[in-house]
Amino acid sequence: MPDLTRTDGWIPPHPPACACVEHVEDVLDVVIASRYPDPPSTTVRDLIATGDFSVVPMSEQWSGGHDGGPLHWNLWAGDEARSLYADDAELSLDASLTSRPGIERVEWVDREILLIGAPGMCAAGVLAAAARALEDPRVR
């Protein structure tokens, strides 16, 4: 059973004291291809505007999952994001996220919820990394 109460004193960092290579402001105009003609491809800006692509710090770190490591961020990739990746793709969305600088682990806990271990990253950096993960054509 995961320990849902351990916090280890982690406080979400904010720029410029974060370890992010880019922030969501840097990728707002990036176009992410859709798997289908409808809905069409979309920009990160438009995806965020739908409310189906966001990240918040976890109120309590979850020290669980397959490797027992702490998880810091809750990524919501709702219905509008579903057309941007496939469950049976060459590269899974969680694997694409894990390959991004600063992300140490990802636990996919629900179809639309991914928990991310990235203690040095700020919310804007985690969202930018998630956008880059969706941009990778191997996730479709």
Tab-separated table of C-alpha atoms in Angstrom:
chain	number	residue	atom	x	y	z
A	1	MET	CA	0.000	0.000	0.000
A	2	PRO	CA	1.476	3.387	-0.962
A	3	ASP	CA	2.275	5.898	1.757
A	4	LEU	CA	0.064	8.871	0.910
A	5	THR	CA	1.161	11.019	3.831
A	6	ARG	CA	4.913	11.402	3.462
A	7	THR	CA	5.867	14.884	2.262
A	8	ASP	CA	9.615	15.110	3.040
A	9	GLY	CA	9.214	18.894	3.184
A	10	TRP	CA	9.025	19.271	-0.611
A	11	ILE	CA	7.750	22.647	-1.787
A	12	PRO	CA	6.999	23.182	-5.490
A	13	PRO	CA	9.771	25.307	-6.988
A	14	HIS	CA	9.061	28.432	-9.009
A	15	PRO	CA	11.127	30.021	-11.778
A	16	PRO	CA	13.950	30.895	-11.777
A	17	ALA	CA	14.704	28.526	-8.876
A	18	CYS	CA	13.505	25.477	-10.843
A	19	ALA	CA	15.471	22.985	-12.926
A	20	CYS	CA	13.241	23.197	-16.016
A	21	VAL	CA	14.720	23.335	-19.511
A	22	GLU	CA	11.631	25.185	-20.764
A	23	HIS	CA	8.275	26.382	-19.516
A	24	VAL	CA	4.789	26.177	-20.938
A	25	GLU	CA	5.059	29.779	-22.146
A	26	ASP	CA	7.806	28.566	-24.519
A	27	VAL	CA	5.603	25.907	-26.148
A	28	LEU	CA	2.148	27.524	-26.347
A	29	ASP	CA	2.276	27.736	-30.156
A	30	VAL	CA	3.587	24.195	-30.672
A	31	VAL	CA	1.133	22.206	-32.802
A	32	ILE	CA	0.381	18.684	-31.644
A	33	ALA	CA	-0.921	16.341	-34.319
A	34	SER	CA	-4.180	14.537	-33.717
A	35	ARG	CA	-4.631	10.860	-34.459
A	36	TYR	CA	-7.939	11.680	-36.163
A	37	PRO	CA	-9.266	14.274	-38.629
A	38	ASP	CA	-11.813	15.316	-35.987
A	39	PRO	CA	-10.763	16.688	-33.586
A	40	PRO	CA	-7.977	18.250	-35.632
A	41	SER	CA	-4.416	18.966	-34.581
A	42	THR	CA	-4.178	21.619	-31.900
A	43	THR	CA	-1.760	24.043	-30.331
A	44	VAL	CA	-0.691	23.629	-26.725
A	45	ARG	CA	-2.419	26.958	-26.012
A	46	ASP	CA	-5.745	25.681	-27.366
A	47	LEU	CA	-5.391	22.352	-25.562
A	48	ILE	CA	-4.846	24.134	-22.248
A	49	ALA	CA	-7.858	26.374	-22.961
A	50	THR	CA	-10.105	23.289	-23.128
A	51	GLY	CA	-9.352	22.553	-19.485
A	52	ASP	CA	-8.253	19.041	-20.407
A	53	PHE	CA	-4.517	19.604	-20.018
A	54	SER	CA	-3.206	20.867	-16.708
A	55	VAL	CA	-0.850	20.106	-13.863
A	56	VAL	CA	-1.062	20.780	-10.135
A	57	PRO	CA	1.264	19.879	-7.287
A	58	MET	CA	0.110	16.936	-5.259
A	59	SER	CA	-1.170	18.012	-1.874
A	60	GLU	CA	0.598	15.006	-0.384
A	61	GLN	CA	3.474	13.196	-2.024
A	62	TRP	CA	2.705	9.663	-2.956
A	63	SER	CA	5.624	7.401	-2.236
A	64	GLY	CA	4.394	4.390	-4.083
A	65	GLY	CA	4.169	2.789	-7.449
A	66	HIS	CA	6.472	0.237	-8.956
A	67	ASP	CA	9.706	1.843	-7.727
A	68	GLY	CA	8.536	3.418	-4.477
A	69	GLY	CA	9.776	6.866	-5.455
A	70	PRO	CA	8.053	10.117	-4.552
A	71	LEU	CA	5.579	11.680	-6.943
A	72	HIS	CA	5.113	15.440	-6.894
A	73	TRP	CA	2.765	16.492	-9.699
A	74	ASN	CA	-0.687	15.478	-10.908
A	75	LEU	CA	-1.051	15.793	-14.694
A	76	TRP	CA	-4.584	15.871	-16.084
A	77	ALA	CA	-4.805	14.771	-19.730
A	78	GLY	CA	-8.562	14.723	-20.241
A	79	ASP	CA	-10.824	13.984	-23.186
A	80	GLU	CA	-9.406	16.650	-25.518
A	81	ALA	CA	-5.902	15.237	-25.022
A	82	ARG	CA	-6.997	11.648	-25.763
A	83	SER	CA	-6.881	12.188	-29.532
A	84	LEU	CA	-3.192	13.120	-29.253
A	85	TYR	CA	-1.860	9.750	-28.051
A	86	ALA	CA	-2.723	6.066	-28.402
A	87	ASP	CA	-2.711	3.386	-25.738
A	88	ASP	CA	-0.991	0.954	-28.115
A	89	ALA	CA	1.493	3.417	-29.636
A	90	GLU	CA	5.145	2.646	-30.320
A	91	LEU	CA	6.002	4.821	-27.284
A	92	SER	CA	3.553	5.099	-24.407
A	93	LEU	CA	2.766	8.560	-23.072
A	94	ASP	CA	4.244	7.736	-19.660
A	95	ALA	CA	7.478	6.511	-21.289
A	96	SER	CA	7.642	9.685	-23.374
A	97	LEU	CA	7.208	11.747	-20.211
A	98	THR	CA	9.892	9.789	-18.367
A	99	SER	CA	12.374	10.569	-21.145
A	100	ARG	CA	12.016	14.346	-20.571
A	101	PRO	CA	14.771	16.164	-18.648
A	102	GLY	CA	13.907	16.612	-14.972
A	103	ILE	CA	11.228	13.927	-14.838
A	104	GLU	CA	12.347	11.031	-12.679
A	105	ARG	CA	9.267	8.810	-12.691
A	106	VAL	CA	5.696	8.630	-13.939
A	107	GLU	CA	2.816	6.572	-12.603
A	108	TRP	CA	-0.211	6.303	-14.869
A	109	VAL	CA	-2.974	5.822	-12.310
A	110	ASP	CA	-6.034	6.426	-14.459
A	111	ARG	CA	-6.776	6.926	-18.147
A	112	GLU	CA	-6.548	10.701	-17.687
A	113	ILE	CA	-4.300	11.066	-14.615
A	114	LEU	CA	-0.541	10.704	-14.550
A	115	LEU	CA	1.453	11.304	-11.383
A	116	ILE	CA	4.922	12.667	-11.977
A	117	GLY	CA	8.052	12.614	-9.856
A	118	ALA	CA	9.944	15.777	-10.751
A	119	PRO	CA	11.050	17.495	-7.552
A	120	GLY	CA	13.162	20.197	-9.222
A	121	MET	CA	10.566	21.246	-11.771
A	122	CYS	CA	7.909	23.929	-11.492
A	123	ALA	CA	4.328	23.512	-12.723
A	124	ALA	CA	5.001	25.424	-15.958
A	125	GLY	CA	8.016	23.212	-16.668
A	126	VAL	CA	6.117	19.989	-16.032
A	127	LEU	CA	3.339	21.137	-18.357
A	128	ALA	CA	5.895	22.020	-21.055
A	129	ALA	CA	7.493	18.572	-20.679
A	130	ALA	CA	4.053	16.973	-20.985
A	131	ALA	CA	3.364	18.994	-24.141
A	132	ARG	CA	6.683	17.819	-25.602
A	133	ALA	CA	5.759	14.244	-24.691
A	134	LEU	CA	2.480	14.632	-26.599
A	135	GLU	CA	4.311	16.243	-29.520
A	136	ASP	CA	6.401	13.096	-30.056
A	137	PRO	CA	4.850	11.292	-33.068
A	138	ARG	CA	5.667	7.900	-31.548
A	139	VAL	CA	2.892	8.350	-28.945
A	140	ARG	CA	0.178	8.268	-31.655
